[in-house]
XYZ file of C-alpha atoms in Angstrom:
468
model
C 0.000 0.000 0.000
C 1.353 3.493 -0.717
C 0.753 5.694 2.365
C -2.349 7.507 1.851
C -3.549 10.473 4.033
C -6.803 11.202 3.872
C -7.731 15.018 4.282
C -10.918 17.406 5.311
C -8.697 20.764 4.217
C -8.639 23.447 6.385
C -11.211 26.389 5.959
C -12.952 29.528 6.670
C -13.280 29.612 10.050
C -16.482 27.034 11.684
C -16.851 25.764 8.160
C -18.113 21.812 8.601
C -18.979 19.970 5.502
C -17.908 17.328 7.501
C -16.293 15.381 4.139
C -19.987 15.390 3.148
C -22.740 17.161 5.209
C -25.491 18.490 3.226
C -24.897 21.839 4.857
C -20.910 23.106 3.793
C -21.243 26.110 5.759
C -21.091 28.098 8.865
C -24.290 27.493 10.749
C -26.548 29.067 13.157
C -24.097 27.703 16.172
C -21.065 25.596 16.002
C -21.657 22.515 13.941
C -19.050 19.466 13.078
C -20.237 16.757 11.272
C -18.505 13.655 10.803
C -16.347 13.305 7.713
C -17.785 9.457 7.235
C -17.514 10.230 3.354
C -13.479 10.019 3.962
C -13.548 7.482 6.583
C -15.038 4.624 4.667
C -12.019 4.466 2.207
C -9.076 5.408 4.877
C -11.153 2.127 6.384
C -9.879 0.187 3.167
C -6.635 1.424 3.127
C -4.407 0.049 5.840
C -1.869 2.120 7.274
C -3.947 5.389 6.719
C -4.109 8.509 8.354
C -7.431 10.625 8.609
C -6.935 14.336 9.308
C -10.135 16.532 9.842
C -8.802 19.975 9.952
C -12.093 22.228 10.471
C -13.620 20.686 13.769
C -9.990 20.060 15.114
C -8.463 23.481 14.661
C -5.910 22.607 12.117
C -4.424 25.268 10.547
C -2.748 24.813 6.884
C 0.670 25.332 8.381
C 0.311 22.617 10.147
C -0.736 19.758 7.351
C 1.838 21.070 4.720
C 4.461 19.508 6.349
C 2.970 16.486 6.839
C 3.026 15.709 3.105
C 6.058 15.044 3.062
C 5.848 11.695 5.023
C 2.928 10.375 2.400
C 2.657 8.995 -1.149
C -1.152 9.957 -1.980
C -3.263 12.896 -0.177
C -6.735 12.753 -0.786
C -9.037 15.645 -0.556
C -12.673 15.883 -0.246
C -14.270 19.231 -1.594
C -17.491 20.459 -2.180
C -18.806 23.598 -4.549
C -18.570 26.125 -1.954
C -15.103 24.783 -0.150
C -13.528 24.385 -4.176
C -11.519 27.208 -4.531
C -9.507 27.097 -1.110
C -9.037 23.237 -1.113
C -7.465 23.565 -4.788
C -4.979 26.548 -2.953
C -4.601 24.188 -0.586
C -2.976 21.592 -2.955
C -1.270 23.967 -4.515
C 0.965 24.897 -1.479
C 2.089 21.147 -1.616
C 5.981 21.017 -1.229
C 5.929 17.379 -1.979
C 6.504 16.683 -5.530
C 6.496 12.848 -5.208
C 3.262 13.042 -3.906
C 0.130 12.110 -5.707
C -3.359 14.351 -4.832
C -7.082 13.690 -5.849
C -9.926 15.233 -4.874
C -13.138 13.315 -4.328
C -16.461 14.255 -3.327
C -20.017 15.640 -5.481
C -18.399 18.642 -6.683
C -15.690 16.782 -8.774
C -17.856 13.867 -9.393
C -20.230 16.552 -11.247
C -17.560 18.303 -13.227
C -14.160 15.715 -13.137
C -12.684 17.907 -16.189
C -12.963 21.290 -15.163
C -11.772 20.266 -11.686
C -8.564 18.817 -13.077
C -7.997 22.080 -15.473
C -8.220 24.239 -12.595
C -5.026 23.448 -10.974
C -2.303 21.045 -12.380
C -2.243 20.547 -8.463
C -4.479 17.784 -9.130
C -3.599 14.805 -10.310
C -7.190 12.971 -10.529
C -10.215 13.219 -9.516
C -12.331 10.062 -8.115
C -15.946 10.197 -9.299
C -19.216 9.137 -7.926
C -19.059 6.147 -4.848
C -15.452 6.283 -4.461
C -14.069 4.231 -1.501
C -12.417 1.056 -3.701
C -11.644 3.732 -6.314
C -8.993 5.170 -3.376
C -8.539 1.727 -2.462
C -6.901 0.497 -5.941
C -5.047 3.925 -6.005
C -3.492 3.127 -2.730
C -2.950 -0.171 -3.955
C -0.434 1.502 -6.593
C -1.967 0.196 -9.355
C -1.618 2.550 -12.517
C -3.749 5.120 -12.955
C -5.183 3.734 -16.035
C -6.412 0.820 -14.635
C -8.679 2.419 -12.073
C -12.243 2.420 -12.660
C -14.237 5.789 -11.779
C -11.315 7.860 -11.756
C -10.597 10.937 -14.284
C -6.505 12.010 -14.557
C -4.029 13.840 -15.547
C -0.846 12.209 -18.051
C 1.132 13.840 -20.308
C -0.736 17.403 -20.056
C -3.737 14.891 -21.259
C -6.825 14.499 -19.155
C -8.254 11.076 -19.631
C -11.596 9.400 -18.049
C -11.716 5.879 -16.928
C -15.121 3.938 -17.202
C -17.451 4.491 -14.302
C -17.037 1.879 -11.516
C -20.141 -0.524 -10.634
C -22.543 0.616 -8.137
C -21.848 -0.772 -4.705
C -24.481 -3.144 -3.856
C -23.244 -5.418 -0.996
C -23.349 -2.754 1.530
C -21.318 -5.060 4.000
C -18.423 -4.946 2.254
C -17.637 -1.638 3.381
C -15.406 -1.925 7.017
C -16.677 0.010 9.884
C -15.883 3.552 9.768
C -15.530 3.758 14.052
C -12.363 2.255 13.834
C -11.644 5.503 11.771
C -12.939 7.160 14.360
C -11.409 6.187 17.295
C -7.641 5.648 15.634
C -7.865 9.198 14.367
C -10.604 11.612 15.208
C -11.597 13.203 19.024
C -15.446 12.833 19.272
C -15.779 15.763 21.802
C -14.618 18.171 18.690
C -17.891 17.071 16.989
C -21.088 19.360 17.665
C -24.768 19.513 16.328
C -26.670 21.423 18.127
C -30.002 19.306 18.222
C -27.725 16.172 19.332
C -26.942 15.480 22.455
C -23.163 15.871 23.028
C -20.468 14.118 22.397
C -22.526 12.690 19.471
C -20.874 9.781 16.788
C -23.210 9.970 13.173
C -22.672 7.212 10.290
C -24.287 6.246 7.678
C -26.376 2.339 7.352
C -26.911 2.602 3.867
C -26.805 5.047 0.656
C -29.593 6.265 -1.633
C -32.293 7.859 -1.404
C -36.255 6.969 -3.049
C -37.020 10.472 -2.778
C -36.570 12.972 -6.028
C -35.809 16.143 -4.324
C -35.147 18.732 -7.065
C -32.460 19.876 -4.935
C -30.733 17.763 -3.099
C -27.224 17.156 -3.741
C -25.970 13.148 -3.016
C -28.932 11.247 -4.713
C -28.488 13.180 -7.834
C -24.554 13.234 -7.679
C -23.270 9.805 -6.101
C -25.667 7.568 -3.762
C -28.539 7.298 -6.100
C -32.221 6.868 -6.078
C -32.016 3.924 -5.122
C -31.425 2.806 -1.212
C -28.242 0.032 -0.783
C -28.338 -0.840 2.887
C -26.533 -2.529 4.807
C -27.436 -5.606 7.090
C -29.517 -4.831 10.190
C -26.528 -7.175 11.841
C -23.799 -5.137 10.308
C -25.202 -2.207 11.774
C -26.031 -3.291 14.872
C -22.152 -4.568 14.984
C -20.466 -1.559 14.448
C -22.740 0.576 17.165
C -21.901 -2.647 19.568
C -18.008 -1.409 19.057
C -18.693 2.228 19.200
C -20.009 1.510 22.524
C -16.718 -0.271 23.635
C -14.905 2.676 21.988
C -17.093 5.342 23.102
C -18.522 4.745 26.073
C -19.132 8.411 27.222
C -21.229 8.942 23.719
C -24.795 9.618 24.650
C -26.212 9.427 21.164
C -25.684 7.836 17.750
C -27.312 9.733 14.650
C -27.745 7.481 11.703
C -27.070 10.048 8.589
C -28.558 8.124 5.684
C -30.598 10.512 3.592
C -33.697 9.086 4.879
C -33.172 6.573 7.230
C -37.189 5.748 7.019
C -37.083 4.987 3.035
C -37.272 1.135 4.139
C -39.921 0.801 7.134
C -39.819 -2.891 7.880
C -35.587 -2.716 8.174
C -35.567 0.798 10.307
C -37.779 -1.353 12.725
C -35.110 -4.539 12.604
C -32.543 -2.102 13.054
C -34.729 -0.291 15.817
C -35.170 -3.355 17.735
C -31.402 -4.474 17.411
C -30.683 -1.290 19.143
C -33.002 -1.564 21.715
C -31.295 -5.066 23.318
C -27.840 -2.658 23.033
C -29.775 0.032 25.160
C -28.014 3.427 23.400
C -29.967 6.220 22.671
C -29.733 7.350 18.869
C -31.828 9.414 15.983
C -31.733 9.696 12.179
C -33.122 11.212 9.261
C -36.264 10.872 8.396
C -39.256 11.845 6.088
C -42.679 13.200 7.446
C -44.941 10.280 6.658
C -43.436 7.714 9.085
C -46.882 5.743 10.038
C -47.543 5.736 13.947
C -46.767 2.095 14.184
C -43.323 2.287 13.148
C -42.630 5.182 14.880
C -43.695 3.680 18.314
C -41.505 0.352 17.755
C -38.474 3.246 17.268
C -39.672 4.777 20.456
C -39.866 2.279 22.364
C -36.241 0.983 21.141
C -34.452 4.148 21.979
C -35.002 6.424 19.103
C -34.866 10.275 20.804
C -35.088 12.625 17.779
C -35.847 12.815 14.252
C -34.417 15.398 11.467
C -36.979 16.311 8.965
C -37.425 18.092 5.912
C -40.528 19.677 5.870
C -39.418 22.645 3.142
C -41.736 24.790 2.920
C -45.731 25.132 4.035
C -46.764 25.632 0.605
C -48.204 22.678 -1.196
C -47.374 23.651 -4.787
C -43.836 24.662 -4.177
C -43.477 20.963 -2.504
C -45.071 19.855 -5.795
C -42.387 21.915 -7.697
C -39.346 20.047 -6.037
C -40.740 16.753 -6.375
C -40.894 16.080 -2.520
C -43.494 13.457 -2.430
C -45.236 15.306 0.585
C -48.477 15.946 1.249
C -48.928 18.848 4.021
C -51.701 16.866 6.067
C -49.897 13.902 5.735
C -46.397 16.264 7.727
C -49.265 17.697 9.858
C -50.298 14.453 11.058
C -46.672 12.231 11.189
C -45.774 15.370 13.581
C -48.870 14.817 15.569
C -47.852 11.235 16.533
C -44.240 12.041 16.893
C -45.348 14.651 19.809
C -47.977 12.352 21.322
C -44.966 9.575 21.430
C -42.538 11.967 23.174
C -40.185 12.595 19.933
C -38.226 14.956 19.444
C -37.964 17.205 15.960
C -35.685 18.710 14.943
C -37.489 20.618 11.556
C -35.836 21.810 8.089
C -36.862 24.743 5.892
C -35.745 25.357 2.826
C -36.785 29.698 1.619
C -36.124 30.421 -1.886
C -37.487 27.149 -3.339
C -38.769 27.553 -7.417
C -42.018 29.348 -7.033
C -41.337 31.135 -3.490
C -42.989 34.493 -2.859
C -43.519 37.093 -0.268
C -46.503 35.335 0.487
C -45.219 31.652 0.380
C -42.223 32.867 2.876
C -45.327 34.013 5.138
C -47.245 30.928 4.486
C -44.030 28.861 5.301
C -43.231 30.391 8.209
C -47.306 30.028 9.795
C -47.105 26.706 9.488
C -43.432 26.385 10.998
C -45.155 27.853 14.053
C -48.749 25.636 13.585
C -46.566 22.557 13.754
C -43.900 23.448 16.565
C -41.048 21.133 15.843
C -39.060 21.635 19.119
C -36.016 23.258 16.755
C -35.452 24.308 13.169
C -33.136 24.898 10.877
C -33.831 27.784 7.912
C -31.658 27.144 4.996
C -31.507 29.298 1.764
C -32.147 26.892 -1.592
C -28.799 26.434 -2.756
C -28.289 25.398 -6.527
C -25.435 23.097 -6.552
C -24.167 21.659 -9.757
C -25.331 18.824 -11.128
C -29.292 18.768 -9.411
C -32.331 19.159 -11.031
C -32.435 22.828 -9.417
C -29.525 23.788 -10.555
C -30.179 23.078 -14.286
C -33.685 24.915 -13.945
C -31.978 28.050 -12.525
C -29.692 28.029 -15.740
C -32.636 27.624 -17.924
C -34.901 30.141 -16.319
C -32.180 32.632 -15.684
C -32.306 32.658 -11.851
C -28.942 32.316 -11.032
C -26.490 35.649 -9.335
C -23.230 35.534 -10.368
C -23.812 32.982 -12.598
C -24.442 30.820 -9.234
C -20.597 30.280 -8.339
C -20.803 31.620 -4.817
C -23.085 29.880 -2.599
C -21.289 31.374 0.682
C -19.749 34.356 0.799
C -16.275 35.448 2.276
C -16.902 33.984 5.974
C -19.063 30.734 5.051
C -22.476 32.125 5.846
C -24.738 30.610 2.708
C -25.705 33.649 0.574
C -29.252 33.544 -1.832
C -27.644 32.344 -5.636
C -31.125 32.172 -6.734
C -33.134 35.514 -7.452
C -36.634 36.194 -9.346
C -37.656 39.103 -11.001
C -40.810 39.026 -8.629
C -38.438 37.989 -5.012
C -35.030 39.661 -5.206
C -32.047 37.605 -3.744
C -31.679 39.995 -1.041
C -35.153 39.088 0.556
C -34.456 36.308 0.639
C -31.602 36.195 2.746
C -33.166 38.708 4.764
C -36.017 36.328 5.175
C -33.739 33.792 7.298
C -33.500 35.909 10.161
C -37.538 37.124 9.999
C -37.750 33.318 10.007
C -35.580 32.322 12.872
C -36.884 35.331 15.087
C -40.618 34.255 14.494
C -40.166 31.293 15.665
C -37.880 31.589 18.189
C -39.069 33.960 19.724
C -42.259 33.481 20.650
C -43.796 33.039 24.482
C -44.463 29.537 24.643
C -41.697 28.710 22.592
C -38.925 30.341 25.153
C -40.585 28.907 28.080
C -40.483 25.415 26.299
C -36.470 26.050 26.164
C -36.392 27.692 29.492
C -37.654 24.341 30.802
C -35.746 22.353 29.418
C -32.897 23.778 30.787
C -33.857 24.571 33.813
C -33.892 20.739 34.042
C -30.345 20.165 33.399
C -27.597 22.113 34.667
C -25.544 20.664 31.235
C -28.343 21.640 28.595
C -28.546 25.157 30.926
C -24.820 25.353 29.997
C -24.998 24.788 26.381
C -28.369 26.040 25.239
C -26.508 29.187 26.696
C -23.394 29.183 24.337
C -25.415 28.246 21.882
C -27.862 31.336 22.340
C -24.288 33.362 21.919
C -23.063 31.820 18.819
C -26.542 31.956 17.425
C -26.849 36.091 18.226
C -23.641 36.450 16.763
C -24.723 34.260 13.242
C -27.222 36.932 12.807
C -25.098 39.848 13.474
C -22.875 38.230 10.868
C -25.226 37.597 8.246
């Protein structure tokens, strides 16, 4: 094996991405997810080193000298991350080593990312953890499927590797974890803390106009692992981790196969951890109890928007009654919600944004999370935003200078500038509203620990706004 370190670059300061989050920004308060995109192949690769830079504080004068003790350095980027991870290779004082990028961003656009910097040698597209693998390997760079290079001042592209089906193959990423990684630098604010998030399988049934990683490189289609295999891993974490009070499974929806979530549920249960997931708002009662009743604490959903047709627009699959009624149950079981909003969407107006944030309110999730729609290459979105003319700056900047996610969509009838401006009206409706601060109040009144960090939290998030 050549030695291979595996890198989350260094960034603006509190950026995450977390080698794959769908949110590669600064957010509302400090936020690290996991970089599990990265630590499935540094599983595969023996003799690997994983370095995380954002949550752990590592500045770029710190990794440069480490290249020197490694063949291959791979890099995950992302669109909004691009431009400082490619000045990142470039600063490489190693000429003996080999660098690739991986991740959505270069699996969209594989040429363009190589002609931006001879920096890069390849790029790895789509699923790419035996991709790294055979490039570790040292096999020749020809012979690698899914990868795109750089010979001879030529860029050439490989065939695409074969999905992944056999989800077990993959090794357990908390081996990553522990060997490299320090789970107390990892924060979310809706998880309790010190958190540990993977992922059980990959895909996603839902067609989401704008969703990034079913339309770039899991698929429409959900590969899973093995309730056993999963229930395995989160046996070890528990040996690893045993001050971990929560384990988040980050599939894209965790819910897309109901009988399995309630194997996996159960399986959990006998191993008595606390954990939560993704899921979308049409869970049936049923299945939500047996998830209950096995340990499941909160759920992250999508809800969008509170307009019906704009859910139409993006292809959710969501009926508002049916939300309306899946967050019923989950309050009358004692779940926790943790709800998304998307402002912005194709076919959002002063009026929707109103409508949108009513119903945030009707339905009370116990926190949200307001997003601005963010065209990334290669969705559905992104391609009606070129067609329709919606996109500023021909939608290259999706933060600006200090991470915060900017509006790249505008409409001749909702300027981009409302729309960011509509975050904050969002946030401070439903924040700040009498039963909603005594709700929070409570609950840390409670505990002297959530007292402690809802507190922090209330600073960072003050200072987000001032920010923005």
């Amino acid at each position: 094996m050549l030695k291979t370190l595996f890198l989350h670059p260094p960034s603006f300061e509190g950026f995450d991405g977390g080698a794959g989050s769908r949110y590669q920004a600064r957010r509302e308060i400090r936020s690290f997810w996991y970089p599990t995109w990265l630590a499935q192949p540094a599983a595969l690769v023996p003799g690997s080193r994983l370095i995380d830079a954002p949550p752990a504080g590592i500045t770029l004068e710190r990794v440069l000298p480490l290249a020197k003790d490694y063949e291959v350095c791979v890099l995950h980027t992302s669109t909004p991350s691009f431009a400082s991870d490619v000045r990142v290779a470039e600063k490489n004082m190693n000429p003996r080593l080999l660098v690739g990028f991986v991740g959505a961003h270069v699996a969209v656009a594989p040429e363009a990312s190589l002609r931006a910097s001879e920096a890069i040698d390849f790029v790895a597209r789509n699923e790419f953890d035996f991709t790294i693998r055979e490039v570790a390997e040292g096999r020749p760079l020809s012979a690698v499927d899914g990868l795109s290079y750089r010979t001879d001042g030529r860029i050439l592209h490989n065939r695409e590797r074969a999905t992944l089906e056999d989800m077990d193959r993959l090794p357990f990423v908390v081996d990553v974890y522990k060997r490299d990684l320090r789970v107390e630098d990892y924060f979310i604010g809706y998880l309790l803390h010190p958190y540990v998030s993977l992922y059980t399988g990959r895909g996603c049934r839902s067609k989401c106009t704008f969703c990034l990683w079913p339309q770039t490189v899991g698929g429409h289609r959900y590969r899973t692992r093995t309730p056993d295999h999963v229930a395995d891993e989160i046996a070890l974490a528990t040996t690893y981790f045993p001050h971990v009070k929560e384990y988040f499974f980050d599939d894209d929806t965790f819910t897309d196969d109901l009988p399995r979530a309630e194997v996996i549920a159960r399986r959990l249960g006998k191993l008595g951890v606390t954990w939560s997931c993704n899921a979308k708002a049409n869970v049936p009662y049923e299945t939500l109890k047996v998830m209950r009743d096995n340990g499941l604490r909160l759920l992250l959903v999508g809800y969008e928007s509170g307009n019906q047709q704009i859910l139409n627009n993006i292809k959710k699959g969501l009926r508002l009654d049916v939300a309306r009624k899946f967050t019923r149950d989950c309050r009358m079981l004692g779940i926790t919600i943790h709800g998304t909003f998307i402002l912005g969407l194709p076919g959002e107006t002063r009026e929707t944004i109103e409508e949108t944030i009513r119903y945030a309110r009707e339905i009370n999730p116990h926190t949200i999370q307001v997003s601005i729609a963010a065209p990334y290459p290669g969705t559905s979105m992104h391609r009606e935003a070129v067609e329709n003319g919606w996109l500023q700056n021909d939608g290259q900047a999706l933060v600006n200078a200090r991470g915060v996610q900017i509006s790249a969509l505008s409409y001749a009838h909702l300027p981009h500038t409302e729309i960011f401006d509509s975050v904050e009206t969002f946030y401070k409706r439903f924040y700040f509203r009498p039963g909603k601060v005594a709700a929070l109040v409570s609950e840390m009144v409670k505990s002297p620990d959530t007292m402690r960090r809802r507190l922090r939290e209330g600073v960072e998030f003050f200072r987000f706004l001032a920010h923005r």
